[in-house]
């Protein structure tokens, strides 16, 4: 049945392509020159003010809304961010653990969720004050663009910002529009979605802009015991009072009632059957229930042409119930069922001033952020899939306050300076509420403080070529999860864990070659001290320690070429040599990240017929599974193909599409669990698989 459905998807793609060729005009319309437009893409991630990415002295990449949505399942960031150099996004095929995101090696030792990469959704943090991030709360249904910032300037976003991912949702269209979509794919997966948006005029200068998106997703899972379902909603409502003042309300909701956790496999299990569940998954019914609700409110006001302010407040309710593959019955185990309720939020204020000092145009930004996180963590015995006796009870808190300032100055017609400073104060407290005559009180508290500096320059070598260089000092505190267990894996406050600090150097070039090809190239060196690494990982419980230093040297490059006849060629290359230094494992490679990765894509569309198609491929080298490099997941190459057909009929528009992933049916490991003490390192990726679907919209 699976092969017949995959063949049907390929047949649809092929027949659509033939239809498009037959309908194509003999004389195509004059080709635009989008390469010259590409260098003017406006970004805000590095400078916090709208700026052409071409002029920013940093490695910053934009993924368009089309690249996020076109013939994609839109369930996680692996589909759209794999094209970004310097960023490695690993799909673990495990909705209970989430994807792993690393930026130049930051975040590689994450056990679950996202660490050391800052995530923001429409300006609202999806990363908690302790550095814990949840990429799964991002609704990809109506994304306008995604900005990815690698390198030194990410330190201006504070603790755990080894990189920054900003997601911007679409605004409501000029006319009220209702959209919907339905897709189906391999392993019983399907997704239904609906969105509604528009723009209403208020008074003379005001308006009410709204956009809402809801979706329901189910997958039986590639592996045994890996089924999941989720319901998601995202709404953005903006009232523009006049040209100078606006209020925006953001609402984000996610419900995952039952995401099964297949766990990782040993090498023997992987070679015997990569689709099987790991040891204990069925026996202990490993799974996760997640409920998430977040709202944010943003006020923007411009006092005059040179002065403006932005205020935000946000609040998050997050609850997780997770069953691990062991009983956790002994007294100091902390239990085999994690019951976590988290309340978090924060406020922020930012003032922007533009001026001209001694003939030098400047833009200055100053701001303050405060974030809080209160979580009640309980642990229970896992009685083979049901909750047993209490084994852990504690109240965890995190507080962060940070002040920052940034300056942009056009020193000369050819030289631009960007600089910034951020001071962060972080406090973590654990209050142990589960104390018995045989158990010690694991209550503890730590406070960390750090001042980060960053500076960069852009030099206009020619009107179409910029050189840039930058330097920054990073700061990565332990998370509450990392403080929760002693290095031997037992429950207890890990007060010996200290923050990782880093020095980041980067230099590169951004150039428009001719009028159709845009090239970016950056070389970097990163030195970290007190690197936080996995000391042990056993059956889903991960403990951490500091492990000396690391040196990371590498190159990130991308090239985007817009050829005649509506053909686009895109390529990205990442080189990362990350090794431990001044450590018992000196000379060994940082586990969990490939040393090299290449991504390539061919796109063609025909405006006359509405047909579009793409072919992509990804190659990467091996990933080591522990600090000693005792084993590794082999490198691999995989490719995919997609196609679709768009039609517009008056107020109606339709899009039918199909995608086949891993068309060569490779067997490979897409993600690894670092330092798994039982040898269960490997998380396999699926063989040949497909999706097929359609979307439609109507304007009122």
XYZ file of C-alpha atoms in Angstrom:
700
model
C 0.000 0.000 0.000
C 2.806 2.400 0.936
C 4.542 1.881 -2.416
C 1.290 2.433 -4.338
C 0.706 5.728 -2.523
C 4.282 6.872 -3.157
C 3.897 5.957 -6.816
C 0.670 7.974 -6.915
C 2.487 11.001 -5.528
C 5.198 10.684 -8.167
C 2.556 10.205 -10.846
C 0.763 13.380 -9.786
C 4.016 15.337 -9.902
C 4.910 13.984 -13.345
C 1.484 14.529 -14.876
C 1.337 18.063 -13.480
C 4.746 18.802 -14.974
C 3.638 17.585 -18.408
C 0.472 19.674 -18.180
C 2.511 22.757 -17.323
C 4.887 22.230 -20.249
C 1.948 21.871 -22.597
C 0.327 25.067 -21.327
C 3.514 27.167 -21.126
C 3.805 30.157 -23.416
C 6.348 30.016 -26.210
C 7.752 33.431 -25.320
C 8.180 33.689 -21.523
C 7.707 37.079 -19.905
C 10.737 39.240 -19.253
C 12.691 37.757 -16.364
C 13.006 39.894 -13.248
C 16.329 40.407 -11.516
C 15.528 39.176 -7.988
C 19.212 38.822 -7.141
C 19.437 42.584 -6.808
C 16.335 42.519 -4.601
C 17.760 39.725 -2.411
C 20.505 41.949 -0.984
C 17.878 44.453 0.192
C 15.920 41.965 2.320
C 15.047 43.769 5.526
C 16.002 42.059 8.800
C 15.877 43.094 12.446
C 17.624 40.237 14.251
C 21.079 41.791 14.589
C 20.345 45.494 15.052
C 16.753 45.405 16.424
C 15.880 48.055 13.833
C 14.855 47.437 10.208
C 18.057 47.076 8.187
C 19.111 45.547 4.904
C 20.810 42.213 5.612
C 23.439 43.260 3.066
C 24.615 46.047 5.399
C 24.586 44.086 8.670
C 28.045 42.870 9.857
C 26.770 39.417 10.750
C 25.792 36.072 9.269
C 22.056 36.438 8.945
C 19.743 34.450 6.691
C 16.102 34.787 5.720
C 13.778 31.888 4.932
C 10.715 33.152 3.091
C 7.139 32.149 3.815
C 7.015 30.367 0.464
C 10.035 28.251 1.406
C 8.336 27.337 4.702
C 4.976 26.372 3.239
C 5.486 25.216 -0.345
C 4.666 21.491 -0.565
C 5.715 21.002 3.067
C 4.017 19.289 5.993
C 4.663 22.403 8.155
C 5.005 20.412 11.361
C 8.540 21.310 12.435
C 11.487 23.500 11.463
C 13.588 20.741 9.849
C 11.758 21.229 6.547
C 12.606 24.917 6.158
C 15.802 25.516 8.176
C 17.941 22.792 6.617
C 18.836 25.326 3.905
C 20.528 27.664 6.428
C 24.335 27.287 6.685
C 25.764 27.082 10.192
C 22.490 25.703 11.510
C 21.942 21.970 11.972
C 18.332 20.895 12.564
C 17.868 17.220 13.398
C 14.467 15.566 13.203
C 14.512 12.892 15.887
C 11.262 11.303 14.620
C 10.108 11.610 18.221
C 7.379 14.139 19.019
C 7.862 13.514 22.733
C 11.438 14.842 22.587
C 11.214 17.410 19.768
C 13.812 18.397 17.201
C 17.404 19.314 18.019
C 18.737 22.656 16.740
C 22.404 23.630 16.862
C 24.094 26.831 15.732
C 27.838 26.423 15.099
C 27.843 23.719 17.767
C 25.777 25.585 20.376
C 22.915 23.382 21.558
C 24.552 20.122 20.469
C 24.317 18.498 23.909
C 20.608 19.119 24.308
C 18.685 16.108 25.616
C 15.280 17.415 24.521
C 13.765 20.651 23.287
C 16.059 23.503 22.265
C 18.946 24.966 24.259
C 21.512 27.697 23.519
C 19.536 28.941 20.507
C 17.173 31.828 21.244
C 13.702 31.529 19.675
C 11.283 34.437 19.274
C 7.819 34.465 17.683
C 6.731 37.904 16.473
C 9.135 39.372 19.025
C 7.824 37.306 21.973
C 10.388 34.901 23.517
C 9.717 31.180 23.109
C 12.896 30.583 25.128
C 12.527 30.661 28.912
C 14.779 32.720 31.223
C 16.872 29.634 32.033
C 17.605 29.023 28.313
C 15.045 26.263 27.710
C 13.314 26.617 24.329
C 10.290 24.965 22.747
C 10.382 25.030 18.945
C 7.285 22.838 18.786
C 5.078 25.751 19.925
C 5.797 27.553 16.633
C 2.777 27.493 14.340
C 4.161 27.239 10.796
C 0.774 27.589 9.138
C 1.004 31.314 8.330
C 4.676 32.286 8.451
C 5.805 35.420 6.632
C 9.532 34.793 7.107
C 12.100 33.293 9.466
C 15.339 35.093 10.305
C 18.357 33.135 11.504
C 21.257 34.951 13.135
C 24.512 33.071 13.630
C 27.684 34.378 15.217
C 28.733 37.126 17.634
C 25.721 39.455 17.420
C 23.451 36.780 18.860
C 24.984 37.445 22.312
C 22.920 40.653 22.481
C 19.895 38.412 23.052
C 21.370 37.276 26.348
C 21.743 33.978 28.123
C 21.908 30.895 25.895
C 21.928 32.858 22.651
C 24.451 30.858 20.639
C 22.180 31.723 17.723
C 18.838 33.424 17.212
C 15.762 32.219 15.312
C 13.011 34.799 14.825
C 9.688 33.719 13.325
C 7.402 36.387 11.876
C 3.788 35.523 11.097
C 1.822 36.952 8.201
C -0.325 40.022 8.572
C -3.936 39.792 7.584
C -4.525 40.455 3.860
C -6.180 43.633 2.591
C -9.444 41.765 1.973
C -11.014 39.274 4.405
C -9.722 35.863 3.286
C -10.563 32.328 4.381
C -7.971 29.619 3.689
C -7.885 25.902 4.301
C -5.716 22.905 3.584
C -5.644 19.140 3.839
C -2.697 16.794 3.355
C -1.906 13.135 3.913
C 1.360 11.270 4.006
C 3.276 8.157 4.926
C 2.765 6.372 8.248
C -0.865 7.429 8.461
C -0.020 11.112 8.812
C -2.527 13.800 7.977
C -3.015 17.478 8.692
C -6.009 19.786 8.379
C -5.689 23.548 8.738
C -7.754 26.698 8.406
C -6.918 30.379 8.630
C -8.834 33.606 8.439
C -7.517 37.133 8.198
C -8.210 40.597 6.968
C -7.846 44.310 7.518
C -10.570 46.746 8.561
C -10.253 50.508 8.476
C -10.859 52.413 11.730
C -11.490 56.112 11.509
C -9.302 58.218 9.255
C -5.824 56.804 9.893
C -6.452 53.670 11.952
C -6.946 50.014 11.093
C -7.618 46.619 12.642
C -5.491 43.838 11.157
C -6.097 40.230 12.172
C -4.799 36.777 11.262
C -5.796 33.467 12.851
C -4.628 29.950 12.058
C -5.742 26.599 13.488
C -4.545 23.099 12.639
C -4.967 19.461 13.613
C -2.183 16.961 12.979
C -1.888 13.207 13.453
C 0.892 10.770 12.642
C 1.174 7.064 13.285
C 4.929 7.580 13.381
C 7.749 6.114 11.345
C 8.888 3.938 14.225
C 6.955 1.649 16.525
C 5.492 3.448 19.514
C 5.899 6.911 17.951
C 2.345 8.050 17.173
C 1.403 11.642 17.980
C -1.420 14.094 17.579
C -1.537 17.831 18.168
C -3.929 20.740 17.926
C -2.577 24.240 17.479
C -3.860 27.799 17.269
C -2.114 31.101 16.608
C -3.723 34.502 16.420
C -2.316 37.971 15.767
C -4.480 41.052 16.227
C -3.106 44.546 15.633
C -4.903 47.827 16.182
C -3.187 50.726 14.462
C -4.527 53.863 16.088
C -2.744 56.176 13.673
C 0.548 56.373 11.796
C 2.488 56.535 15.088
C 0.808 54.112 17.494
C -0.170 50.441 17.352
C -1.169 47.685 19.774
C -0.621 44.000 18.961
C -2.082 40.993 20.781
C -0.557 37.556 20.120
C -2.131 34.269 21.244
C -0.444 30.862 20.892
C -2.006 27.570 21.998
C -0.798 23.957 21.638
C -2.333 20.702 22.853
C -0.515 17.365 22.480
C -2.657 14.847 24.342
C -0.448 11.819 23.673
C 2.934 11.824 21.926
C 4.542 8.411 22.188
C 8.287 8.208 22.825
C 10.071 5.403 20.919
C 13.477 6.148 22.470
C 16.842 5.626 20.825
C 18.423 2.357 19.658
C 21.676 0.536 20.163
C 23.778 -0.218 17.098
C 22.580 -3.832 17.149
C 18.935 -2.790 17.383
C 19.346 -0.250 14.597
C 20.886 -2.754 12.190
C 18.299 -5.412 13.070
C 15.264 -3.153 12.594
C 15.536 0.670 12.562
C 11.766 1.014 12.966
C 11.560 -0.792 16.285
C 11.078 1.055 19.568
C 13.901 1.281 22.068
C 14.276 -0.837 25.178
C 11.439 -0.310 27.649
C 9.311 1.935 25.435
C 6.412 -0.500 25.205
C 6.931 -1.982 28.651
C 6.720 1.417 30.397
C 4.432 3.041 27.794
C 6.777 6.007 27.334
C 4.877 9.084 26.214
C 4.316 12.792 26.755
C 1.290 15.011 27.257
C 1.851 18.712 26.609
C -0.400 21.724 27.005
C 0.841 25.205 26.213
C -0.825 28.608 26.194
C 0.917 31.921 25.661
C -0.147 35.475 25.075
C 1.896 38.557 24.292
C 1.064 42.221 24.055
C 3.212 44.774 22.206
C 2.849 48.554 22.155
C 4.736 50.552 19.535
C 4.725 54.342 19.567
C 6.672 56.868 17.536
C 7.055 60.229 19.259
C 8.514 61.841 16.156
C 10.695 60.921 13.179
C 13.710 60.313 15.459
C 12.317 58.748 18.642
C 10.198 55.647 19.242
C 9.430 53.150 21.970
C 8.395 49.502 22.103
C 6.889 47.860 25.183
C 5.982 44.203 25.562
C 4.512 41.886 28.170
C 3.963 38.137 27.828
C 2.730 35.251 29.921
C 3.073 31.471 29.455
C 1.368 28.420 30.969
C 3.130 25.175 30.116
C 2.373 21.695 31.484
C 4.162 18.406 30.703
C 3.520 14.875 31.889
C 6.205 12.498 30.630
C 6.717 8.773 31.198
C 10.325 7.506 31.038
C 11.423 3.906 30.295
C 12.193 2.830 33.879
C 10.383 2.583 37.221
C 12.367 5.148 39.190
C 11.328 3.332 42.327
C 14.369 3.736 44.598
C 14.309 6.648 47.011
C 16.823 9.011 45.358
C 15.800 8.259 41.767
C 13.496 11.219 41.246
C 10.950 8.874 39.691
C 10.194 7.537 36.219
C 7.305 9.940 35.540
C 7.972 13.672 35.233
C 5.080 15.977 36.129
C 5.978 19.588 35.362
C 3.823 22.695 35.566
C 5.520 25.916 34.495
C 4.403 29.496 34.722
C 6.624 32.065 33.053
C 6.588 35.438 31.403
C 8.247 38.779 31.277
C 8.266 42.416 30.281
C 10.528 44.438 28.056
C 11.029 48.065 27.067
C 13.106 49.452 24.213
C 13.799 53.033 23.146
C 15.180 53.920 19.699
C 16.743 57.277 18.849
C 18.040 58.500 15.493
C 20.346 61.487 15.202
C 23.129 63.134 13.243
C 26.274 63.853 15.245
C 29.072 65.768 13.546
C 27.668 64.716 10.209
C 27.540 61.038 11.191
C 24.065 59.424 11.053
C 23.483 57.202 14.099
C 20.753 54.945 15.419
C 20.894 54.159 19.136
C 18.812 51.509 20.917
C 18.562 51.039 24.684
C 16.399 48.536 26.492
C 15.688 46.392 29.511
C 14.265 42.850 29.724
C 12.915 40.972 32.712
C 11.872 37.322 32.652
C 10.612 34.931 35.298
C 10.028 31.193 35.410
C 8.284 29.277 38.195
C 7.910 25.542 37.821
C 6.571 22.873 40.123
C 8.356 19.606 39.342
C 7.161 16.267 40.673
C 8.450 12.775 40.012
C 6.564 9.519 40.448
C 7.289 5.830 40.114
C 6.416 4.554 36.633
C 4.337 1.431 37.296
C 4.665 0.225 33.715
C 2.636 3.051 32.239
C 0.694 4.263 35.274
C 1.641 6.765 37.975
C 2.917 5.310 41.248
C 4.365 6.673 44.470
C 5.889 10.136 44.797
C 9.685 10.276 44.426
C 10.296 13.970 43.840
C 8.659 17.273 44.741
C 10.334 20.630 44.263
C 9.690 24.245 43.365
C 12.137 25.662 40.798
C 12.485 29.323 39.919
C 14.554 31.331 37.467
C 14.842 35.098 37.277
C 16.624 37.161 34.640
C 17.085 40.878 34.276
C 19.189 42.420 31.543
C 20.021 45.882 30.267
C 21.365 46.440 26.779
C 22.377 49.182 24.367
C 23.245 49.152 20.667
C 24.675 51.725 18.298
C 24.684 51.893 14.497
C 26.793 54.618 12.886
C 27.631 55.395 9.254
C 31.199 56.526 9.989
C 31.962 57.220 6.334
C 30.096 56.592 3.084
C 31.936 53.245 2.940
C 32.247 52.233 6.605
C 29.403 51.260 8.997
C 29.912 50.489 12.678
C 27.558 48.369 14.795
C 28.289 47.827 18.485
C 26.434 46.730 21.583
C 26.644 45.823 25.246
C 24.382 43.667 27.417
C 24.547 42.973 31.136
C 22.614 39.956 32.434
C 21.873 38.829 35.969
C 20.444 35.304 36.338
C 19.265 33.594 39.509
C 18.194 29.951 39.851
C 16.619 28.447 42.967
C 15.461 24.932 43.803
C 13.366 24.324 46.916
C 13.271 20.634 47.789
C 9.840 19.639 49.138
C 10.568 15.904 49.223
C 12.775 15.300 52.238
C 12.746 12.048 54.238
C 14.911 10.725 57.091
C 17.049 8.918 54.489
C 17.203 11.690 51.867
C 19.156 14.918 52.068
C 17.595 18.286 51.410
C 18.622 19.247 47.869
C 17.532 22.872 48.178
C 19.979 25.258 46.538
C 20.421 28.578 44.799
C 22.971 30.071 42.419
C 23.371 33.501 40.839
C 25.288 34.279 37.661
C 26.159 37.629 36.143
C 27.868 38.593 32.910
C 28.489 41.587 30.676
C 28.646 40.819 26.960
C 30.265 43.087 24.378
C 29.906 42.920 20.612
C 31.178 45.073 17.771
C 31.241 44.778 14.004
C 32.075 46.790 10.917
C 30.814 46.684 7.346
C 32.958 48.044 4.521
C 31.379 48.868 1.141
C 34.074 47.555 -1.179
C 31.856 48.217 -4.195
C 28.153 49.047 -4.585
C 27.453 45.301 -4.797
C 30.108 43.865 -2.451
C 30.436 44.302 1.322
C 33.160 43.023 3.621
C 32.360 42.576 7.314
C 34.009 41.538 10.577
C 32.663 41.225 14.101
C 33.539 40.081 17.616
C 31.382 39.143 20.597
C 31.517 37.573 24.064
C 28.902 34.939 24.846
C 27.394 33.618 28.075
C 25.502 30.358 28.581
C 24.088 29.503 32.007
C 22.966 26.017 32.975
C 19.229 25.438 32.617
C 17.008 24.299 35.471
C 16.962 20.840 33.871
C 20.758 20.738 33.820
C 20.891 21.757 37.491
C 18.331 19.081 38.419
C 20.670 16.068 38.545
C 24.141 15.437 39.903
C 26.840 14.367 37.393
C 26.222 10.707 38.340
C 22.564 11.040 37.299
C 21.061 11.011 40.786
C 18.554 13.664 41.855
C 20.170 16.606 43.588
C 21.050 20.251 43.007
C 24.102 20.405 40.726
C 25.606 23.530 42.285
C 29.072 22.769 40.861
C 27.863 23.482 37.327
C 29.028 26.907 36.108
C 28.208 28.931 32.974
C 30.004 28.480 29.675
C 31.620 31.637 28.327
C 32.731 32.154 24.745
C 34.708 34.474 22.511
C 33.352 34.715 18.962
C 35.258 36.059 15.947
C 33.828 36.296 12.446
C 34.741 37.824 9.073
C 33.082 37.488 5.705
C 31.826 38.837 2.421
C 28.379 39.503 0.943
C 28.273 40.083 -2.786
C 25.891 40.352 -5.696
C 27.552 38.662 -8.679
C 26.104 40.219 -11.796
C 22.433 40.928 -11.169
C 21.189 37.403 -10.455
C 23.510 35.672 -8.000
C 23.878 36.539 -4.307
C 26.835 35.093 -2.391
C 27.535 35.078 1.349
C 30.705 33.653 2.890
C 31.869 33.820 6.505
C 34.762 32.305 8.421
C 34.645 32.098 12.207
C 36.574 31.116 15.324
C 34.879 30.420 18.654
C 36.630 29.628 21.918
C 34.529 28.395 24.845
C 35.500 27.885 28.481
C 33.756 25.635 31.022
C 31.892 23.866 28.244
C 28.690 22.250 29.595
C 28.564 18.646 28.378
C 26.532 15.511 29.011
C 28.172 13.473 31.774
C 25.623 10.640 31.611
C 22.366 9.828 29.856
C 20.348 6.861 30.979
C 16.803 6.008 29.864
C 15.845 9.618 29.168
C 17.535 11.099 32.261
C 20.486 13.326 31.397
C 23.089 14.812 33.757
C 25.670 17.483 32.984
C 29.130 18.672 33.968
C 31.711 21.218 32.790
C 34.376 19.801 30.466
C 37.306 22.152 29.875
C 37.289 24.220 26.708
C 36.493 23.942 23.017
C 37.837 25.572 19.877
C 35.507 25.845 16.910
C 36.741 26.911 13.502
C 34.579 26.892 10.445
C 33.091 28.366 7.318
C 29.473 29.077 6.364
C 28.531 29.878 2.770
C 25.436 30.224 0.656
C 24.783 31.080 -2.973
C 21.417 31.952 -4.457
C 21.188 32.268 -8.242
C 18.085 33.449 -10.106
C 18.425 32.241 -13.693
C 16.293 33.026 -16.750
C 13.105 31.041 -17.377
C 12.158 31.221 -13.656
C 14.877 28.855 -12.476
C 16.473 29.291 -9.057
C 19.554 27.427 -7.843
C 20.459 27.523 -4.175
C 23.375 25.990 -2.301
C 24.642 26.107 1.289
C 27.843 24.761 2.823
C 28.820 24.436 6.492
C 32.237 23.459 7.853
C 32.655 23.120 11.611
C 35.768 21.744 13.240
C 34.836 21.730 16.930
C 37.316 20.055 19.274
C 37.829 19.885 23.029
C 40.958 21.544 24.436
C 42.462 21.638 27.937
C 40.303 18.677 28.879
C 40.609 14.913 29.550
C 39.173 14.452 26.028
C 41.401 17.095 24.401
C 41.583 16.677 20.635
C 38.221 14.895 20.424
C 35.381 16.328 18.354
C 32.276 17.866 19.871
C 29.574 15.187 19.614
C 26.178 15.639 18.013
C 27.186 17.860 15.085
C 28.523 16.949 11.623
C 31.836 18.479 10.576
C 30.543 19.237 7.081
C 27.131 19.672 5.543
C 25.989 20.594 2.022
C 22.465 21.473 0.972
C 21.396 22.135 -2.626
C 18.088 22.967 -4.259
C 16.775 23.442 -7.792
C 13.471 25.312 -8.227
C 11.472 26.072 -11.346
C 8.062 27.621 -11.759
C 5.988 28.533 -14.780
C 3.782 31.616 -14.254
C 1.637 30.827 -17.295
C 0.456 27.431 -16.063
C 0.951 27.764 -12.308
C 3.217 24.718 -12.194
C 6.223 24.600 -9.854
C 8.741 21.932 -8.945
C 11.862 21.515 -6.855
C 14.622 18.985 -6.312
C 16.808 19.083 -3.199
C 19.682 17.115 -1.747
C 21.597 17.077 1.527
C 24.950 15.494 2.371
C 26.667 15.480 5.721
C 29.542 13.760 7.498
C 29.440 11.536 10.562
C 28.267 12.603 14.031
C 30.044 11.339 17.133
C 27.861 10.195 20.014
C 30.002 11.022 23.053
C 32.863 13.222 24.188
C 35.387 10.399 23.785
C 34.293 9.817 20.157
C 33.946 6.103 20.897
C 31.180 5.634 18.307
C 29.437 7.610 15.616
C 26.471 7.787 13.286
C 27.673 7.497 9.701
C 27.348 10.351 7.234
C 24.696 10.184 4.555
C 23.195 11.700 1.422
C 19.476 12.057 0.900
C 17.349 13.753 -1.756
C 13.755 14.806 -2.282
C 11.470 16.032 -5.038
C 8.293 18.106 -4.959
C 5.849 19.659 -7.367
C 2.557 21.465 -7.445
C 0.049 23.378 -9.485
C -1.561 26.741 -8.610
C -4.774 28.141 -10.073
C -6.541 31.455 -9.534
C -10.219 31.719 -10.469
C -11.550 35.138 -9.565
C -11.724 35.343 -5.787
C -10.689 31.691 -5.435
C -7.164 30.234 -5.448
C -6.063 26.603 -5.246
C -2.796 24.741 -4.879
C -2.325 20.968 -5.299
C 1.050 19.518 -4.388
C 3.053 16.372 -3.708
C 6.462 15.721 -2.175
C 8.604 12.586 -1.975
C 11.407 12.611 0.594
C 14.432 10.332 0.593
C 13.699 9.231 -2.977
C 16.784 6.986 -2.960
C 15.382 5.138 0.078
C 18.548 5.527 2.145
C 18.768 3.978 5.594
C 20.475 6.430 7.931
C 20.582 7.906 11.427
C 19.291 11.472 11.455
C 19.934 12.287 15.125
C 21.863 10.910 18.098
C 21.464 10.869 21.880
C 24.688 12.141 23.421
C 26.527 9.941 25.958
C 23.735 7.371 26.370
C 25.162 5.107 29.064
C 23.265 2.069 27.782
C 24.550 2.493 24.224
C 21.167 3.623 22.867
C 22.618 6.473 20.802
C 20.828 6.211 17.471
C 17.572 7.777 16.265
C 16.828 6.518 12.736
C 15.215 8.535 9.957
C 12.541 7.153 7.622
C 13.133 5.650 4.207
C 11.264 6.858 1.151
C 8.144 8.733 2.273
C 5.687 11.190 0.810
C 3.017 13.803 1.386
C 0.199 14.830 -0.942
C -2.316 17.595 -0.402
C -4.102 20.739 -1.471
C -4.917 24.202 -0.177
C -7.566 26.707 -1.164
C -8.576 30.228 -0.274
C -11.364 32.643 -1.040
C -11.517 36.423 -0.695
C -14.683 38.085 0.533
